[in-house]
mmCIF file of C-alpha atoms in Angstrom:
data_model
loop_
_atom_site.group_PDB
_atom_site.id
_atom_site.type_symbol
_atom_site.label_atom_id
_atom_site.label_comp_id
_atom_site.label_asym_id
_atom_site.label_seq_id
_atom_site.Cartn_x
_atom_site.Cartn_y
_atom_site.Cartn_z
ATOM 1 C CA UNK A 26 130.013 126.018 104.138
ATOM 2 C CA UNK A 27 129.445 122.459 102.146
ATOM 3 C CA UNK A 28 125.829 123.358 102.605
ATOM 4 C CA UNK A 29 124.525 120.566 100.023
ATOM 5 C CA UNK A 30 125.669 116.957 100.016
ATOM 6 C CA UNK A 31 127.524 115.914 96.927
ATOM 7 C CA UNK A 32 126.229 112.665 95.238
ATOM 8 C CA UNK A 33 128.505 112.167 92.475
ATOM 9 C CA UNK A 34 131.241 114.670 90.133
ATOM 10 C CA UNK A 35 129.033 115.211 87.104
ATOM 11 C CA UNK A 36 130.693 116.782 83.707
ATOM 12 C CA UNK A 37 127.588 118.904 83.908
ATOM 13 C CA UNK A 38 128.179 119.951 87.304
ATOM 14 C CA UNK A 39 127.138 119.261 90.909
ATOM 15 C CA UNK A 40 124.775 116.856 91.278
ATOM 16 C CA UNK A 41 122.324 116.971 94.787
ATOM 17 C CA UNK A 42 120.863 114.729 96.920
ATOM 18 C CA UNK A 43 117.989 117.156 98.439
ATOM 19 C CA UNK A 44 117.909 120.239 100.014
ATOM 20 C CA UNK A 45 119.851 120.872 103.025
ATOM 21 C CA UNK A 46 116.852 120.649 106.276
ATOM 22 C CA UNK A 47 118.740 122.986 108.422
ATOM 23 C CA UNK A 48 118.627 125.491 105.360
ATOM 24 C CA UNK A 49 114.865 124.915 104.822
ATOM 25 C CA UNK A 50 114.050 125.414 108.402
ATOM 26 C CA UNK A 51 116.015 128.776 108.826
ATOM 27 C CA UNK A 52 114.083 129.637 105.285
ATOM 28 C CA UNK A 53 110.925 129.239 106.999
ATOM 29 C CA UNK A 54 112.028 130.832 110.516
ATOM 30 C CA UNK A 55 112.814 133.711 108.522
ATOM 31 C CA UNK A 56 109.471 133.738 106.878
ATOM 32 C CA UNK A 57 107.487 133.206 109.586
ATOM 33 C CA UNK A 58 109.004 136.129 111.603
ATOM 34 C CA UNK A 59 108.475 138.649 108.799
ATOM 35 C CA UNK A 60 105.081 137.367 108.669
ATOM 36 C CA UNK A 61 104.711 137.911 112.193
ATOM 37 C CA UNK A 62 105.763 142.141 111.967
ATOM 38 C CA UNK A 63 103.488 142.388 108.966
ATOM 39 C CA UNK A 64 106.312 142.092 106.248
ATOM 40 C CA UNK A 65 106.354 140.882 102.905
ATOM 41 C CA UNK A 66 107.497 137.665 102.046
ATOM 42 C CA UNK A 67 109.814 137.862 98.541
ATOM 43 C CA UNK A 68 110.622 135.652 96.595
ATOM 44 C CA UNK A 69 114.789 136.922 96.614
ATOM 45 C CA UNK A 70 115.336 136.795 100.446
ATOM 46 C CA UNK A 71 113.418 133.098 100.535
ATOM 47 C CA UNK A 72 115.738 131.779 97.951
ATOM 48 C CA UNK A 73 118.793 132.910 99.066
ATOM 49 C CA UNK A 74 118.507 131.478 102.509
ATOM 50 C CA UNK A 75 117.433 128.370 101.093
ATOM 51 C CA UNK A 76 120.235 127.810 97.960
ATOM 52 C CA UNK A 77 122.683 129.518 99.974
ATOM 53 C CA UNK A 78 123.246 131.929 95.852
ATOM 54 C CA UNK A 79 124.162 135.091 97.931
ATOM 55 C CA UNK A 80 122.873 137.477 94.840
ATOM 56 C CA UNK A 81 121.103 140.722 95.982
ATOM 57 C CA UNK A 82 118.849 142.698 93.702
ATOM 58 C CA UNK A 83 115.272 141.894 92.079
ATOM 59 C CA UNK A 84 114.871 138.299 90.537
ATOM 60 C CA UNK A 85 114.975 139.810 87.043
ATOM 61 C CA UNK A 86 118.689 140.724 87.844
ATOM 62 C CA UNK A 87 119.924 137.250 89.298
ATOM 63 C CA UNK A 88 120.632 135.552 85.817
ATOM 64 C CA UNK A 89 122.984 138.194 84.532
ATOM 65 C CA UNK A 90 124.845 138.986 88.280
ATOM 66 C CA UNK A 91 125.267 134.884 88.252
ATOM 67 C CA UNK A 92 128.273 135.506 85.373
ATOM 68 C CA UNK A 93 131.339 134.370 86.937
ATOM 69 C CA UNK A 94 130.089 134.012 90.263
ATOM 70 C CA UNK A 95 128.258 130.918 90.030
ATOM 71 C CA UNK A 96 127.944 128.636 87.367
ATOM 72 C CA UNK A 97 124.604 128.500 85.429
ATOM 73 C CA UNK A 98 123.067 126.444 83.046
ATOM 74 C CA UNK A 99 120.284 124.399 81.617
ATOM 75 C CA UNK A 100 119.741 121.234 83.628
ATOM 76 C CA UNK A 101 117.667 121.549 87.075
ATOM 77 C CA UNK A 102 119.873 120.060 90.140
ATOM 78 C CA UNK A 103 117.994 120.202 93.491
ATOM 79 C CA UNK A 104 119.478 122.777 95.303
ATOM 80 C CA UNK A 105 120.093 125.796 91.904
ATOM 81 C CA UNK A 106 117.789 127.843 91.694
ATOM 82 C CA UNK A 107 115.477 128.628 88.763
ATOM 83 C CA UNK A 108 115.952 131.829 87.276
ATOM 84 C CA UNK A 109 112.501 133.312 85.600
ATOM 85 C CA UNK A 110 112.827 136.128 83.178
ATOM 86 C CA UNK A 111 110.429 139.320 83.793
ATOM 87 C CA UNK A 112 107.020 139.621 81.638
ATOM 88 C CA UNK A 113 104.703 141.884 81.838
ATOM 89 C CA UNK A 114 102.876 139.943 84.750
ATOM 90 C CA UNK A 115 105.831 139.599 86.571
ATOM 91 C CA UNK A 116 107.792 142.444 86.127
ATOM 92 C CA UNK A 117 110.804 141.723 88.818
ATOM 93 C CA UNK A 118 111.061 138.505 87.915
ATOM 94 C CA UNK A 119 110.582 134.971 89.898
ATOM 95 C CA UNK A 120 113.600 132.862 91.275
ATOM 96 C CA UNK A 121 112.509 129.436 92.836
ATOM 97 C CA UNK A 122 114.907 126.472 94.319
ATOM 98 C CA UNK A 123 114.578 123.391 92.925
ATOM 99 C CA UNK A 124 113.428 120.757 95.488
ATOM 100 C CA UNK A 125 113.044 117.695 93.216
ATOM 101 C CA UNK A 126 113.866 116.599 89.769
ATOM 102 C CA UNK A 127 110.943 113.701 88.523
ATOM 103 C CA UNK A 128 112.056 113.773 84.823
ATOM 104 C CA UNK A 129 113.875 115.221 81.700
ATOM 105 C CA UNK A 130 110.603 117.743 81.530
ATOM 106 C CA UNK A 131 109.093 117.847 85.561
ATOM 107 C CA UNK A 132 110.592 119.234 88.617
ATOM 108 C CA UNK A 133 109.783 120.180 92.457
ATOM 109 C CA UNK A 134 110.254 123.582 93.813
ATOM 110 C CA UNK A 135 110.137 125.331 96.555
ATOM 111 C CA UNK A 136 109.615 129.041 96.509
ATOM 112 C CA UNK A 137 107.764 132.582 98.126
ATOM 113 C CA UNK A 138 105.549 134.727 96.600
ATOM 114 C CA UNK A 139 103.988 132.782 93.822
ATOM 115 C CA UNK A 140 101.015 133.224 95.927
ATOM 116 C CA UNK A 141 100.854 136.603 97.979
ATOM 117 C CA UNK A 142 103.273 136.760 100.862
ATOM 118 C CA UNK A 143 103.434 132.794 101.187
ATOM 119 C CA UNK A 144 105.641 130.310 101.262
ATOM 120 C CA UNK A 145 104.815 127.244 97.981
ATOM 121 C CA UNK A 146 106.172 124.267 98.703
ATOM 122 C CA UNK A 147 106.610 121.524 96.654
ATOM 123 C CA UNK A 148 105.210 122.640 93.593
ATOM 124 C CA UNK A 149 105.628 120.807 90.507
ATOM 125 C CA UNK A 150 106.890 122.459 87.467
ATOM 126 C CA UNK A 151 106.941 121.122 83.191
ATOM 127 C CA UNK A 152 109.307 122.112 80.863
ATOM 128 C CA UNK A 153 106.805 122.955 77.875
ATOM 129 C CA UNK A 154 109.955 124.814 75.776
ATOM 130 C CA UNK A 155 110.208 123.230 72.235
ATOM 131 C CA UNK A 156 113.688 121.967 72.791
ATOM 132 C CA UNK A 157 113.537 120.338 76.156
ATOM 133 C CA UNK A 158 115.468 123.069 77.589
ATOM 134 C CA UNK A 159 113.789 124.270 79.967
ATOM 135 C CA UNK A 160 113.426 127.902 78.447
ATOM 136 C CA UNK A 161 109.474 127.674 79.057
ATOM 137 C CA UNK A 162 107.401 126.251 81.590
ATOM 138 C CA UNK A 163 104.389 126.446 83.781
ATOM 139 C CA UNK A 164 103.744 126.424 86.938
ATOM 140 C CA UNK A 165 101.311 123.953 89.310
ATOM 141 C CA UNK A 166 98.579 126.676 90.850
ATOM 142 C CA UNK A 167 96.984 124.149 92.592
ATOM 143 C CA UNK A 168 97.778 120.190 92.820
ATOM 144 C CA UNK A 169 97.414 119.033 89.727
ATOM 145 C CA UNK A 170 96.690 122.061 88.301
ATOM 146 C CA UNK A 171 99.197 124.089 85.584
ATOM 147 C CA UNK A 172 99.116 127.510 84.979
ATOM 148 C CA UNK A 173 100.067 129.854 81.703
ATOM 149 C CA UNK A 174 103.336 130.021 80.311
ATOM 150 C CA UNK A 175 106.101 131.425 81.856
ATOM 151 C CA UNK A 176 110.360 132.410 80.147
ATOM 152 C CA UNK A 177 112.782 131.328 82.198
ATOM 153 C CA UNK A 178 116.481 131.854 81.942
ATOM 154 C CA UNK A 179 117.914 128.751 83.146
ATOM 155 C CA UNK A 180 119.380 127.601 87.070
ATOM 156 C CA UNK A 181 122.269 129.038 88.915
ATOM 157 C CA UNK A 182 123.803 126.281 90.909
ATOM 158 C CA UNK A 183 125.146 127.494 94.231
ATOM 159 C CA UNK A 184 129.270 127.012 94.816
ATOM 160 C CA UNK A 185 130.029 123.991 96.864
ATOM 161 C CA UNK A 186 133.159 123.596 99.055
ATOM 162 C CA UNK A 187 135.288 120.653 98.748
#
C-alpha cells in the first residue's frame, strides 16, 4: 500500500514524515457520513482508516492483538497509533494516531471520540510518566488546556511496504 512516506531507516523503526492526506480525508468522509445516518463516531474505526493498523476489536484489545502483527513500542512516530489502556473512565480503551511529534515529552494527535461522537484534531498530548516513556500522559481538553492522567500502553506502528 506504502501508505506513509519513509524519511529515513531508523534502528528504532520507521520514521514519518506526516500523515498520509488522502488517508485523513477518507477518515473524515467516513465520519461525516456516519454522522449524517445518526451513527456513532468510535474511536477504533477512525483510527484504522487513518494509520492504515487493520486491528478489529475494542481499543483496550489493540495493544495485545498488535503481537507479531505489527511492531510496537515506546517512541511516538507520526503515523502509529497510541494505544491507551482501559480505566475505570474509559473502560474500552482509547487509540489515537499520532499527527505530530514537538519533543521527547509532547506530541499531536488526531483522534474520535475524546469528545462525544467527534472528530479531535490536532490535540496536543505530554508524556507526564516518571521515566520519559510515555506510559502516562494527559490529554489537551481544550487549547492549552490538559486534562487528568491517563495509562497508556505504548504505539503500534503500522507495516510499511518497501
Amino acid at each position: 500500500m506504502g501508505v506513509f512516506g519513509l524519511l529515513a531507516a531508523c534502528a528504532k523503526g520507521p520514521t514519518y514524515l506526516t500523515l498520509d492526506p488522502e488517508r485523513q480525508s477518507m477518515a473524515l468522509l467516513e465520519v461525516e457520513q456516519k454522522q449524517a445516518r445518526g451513527q456513532r463516531v468510535w474511536c477504533v474505526p477512525y483510527a484504522r482508516s487513518l494509520s492504515g493498523i487493520e486491528i478489529r476489536g475494542n481499543a483496550k484489545d489493540w495493544w495485545g492483538k498488535a503481537r507479531n502483527t505489527y511492531e510496537r513500542g515506546s517512541e511516538p512516530l507520526v503515523g502509529s497509533v497510541m494505544s491507551f489502556r482501559s480505566t475505570r473512565g474509559m473502560p474500552l480503551g482509547h487509540v489515537a494516531v499520532v499527527a505530530g511529534v514537538v519533543s521527547d515529552r509532547e506530541i499531536i494527535v488526531n483522534h474520535a471520540n475524546w469528545n462525544r461522537n467527534q472528530v479531535s484534531l490536532k490535540m496536543g498530548v505530554k508524556d507526564v510518566s516518571k521515566n520519559n516513556d510515555w506510559t502516562l500522559v494527559r490529554v489537551e481538553s481544550q487549547p492549552g488546556r490538559y486534562g487528568k492522567f491517563y495509562p497508556v500502553n505504548g504505539f503500534i506502528y503500522p507495516n510499511v511496504d518497501g
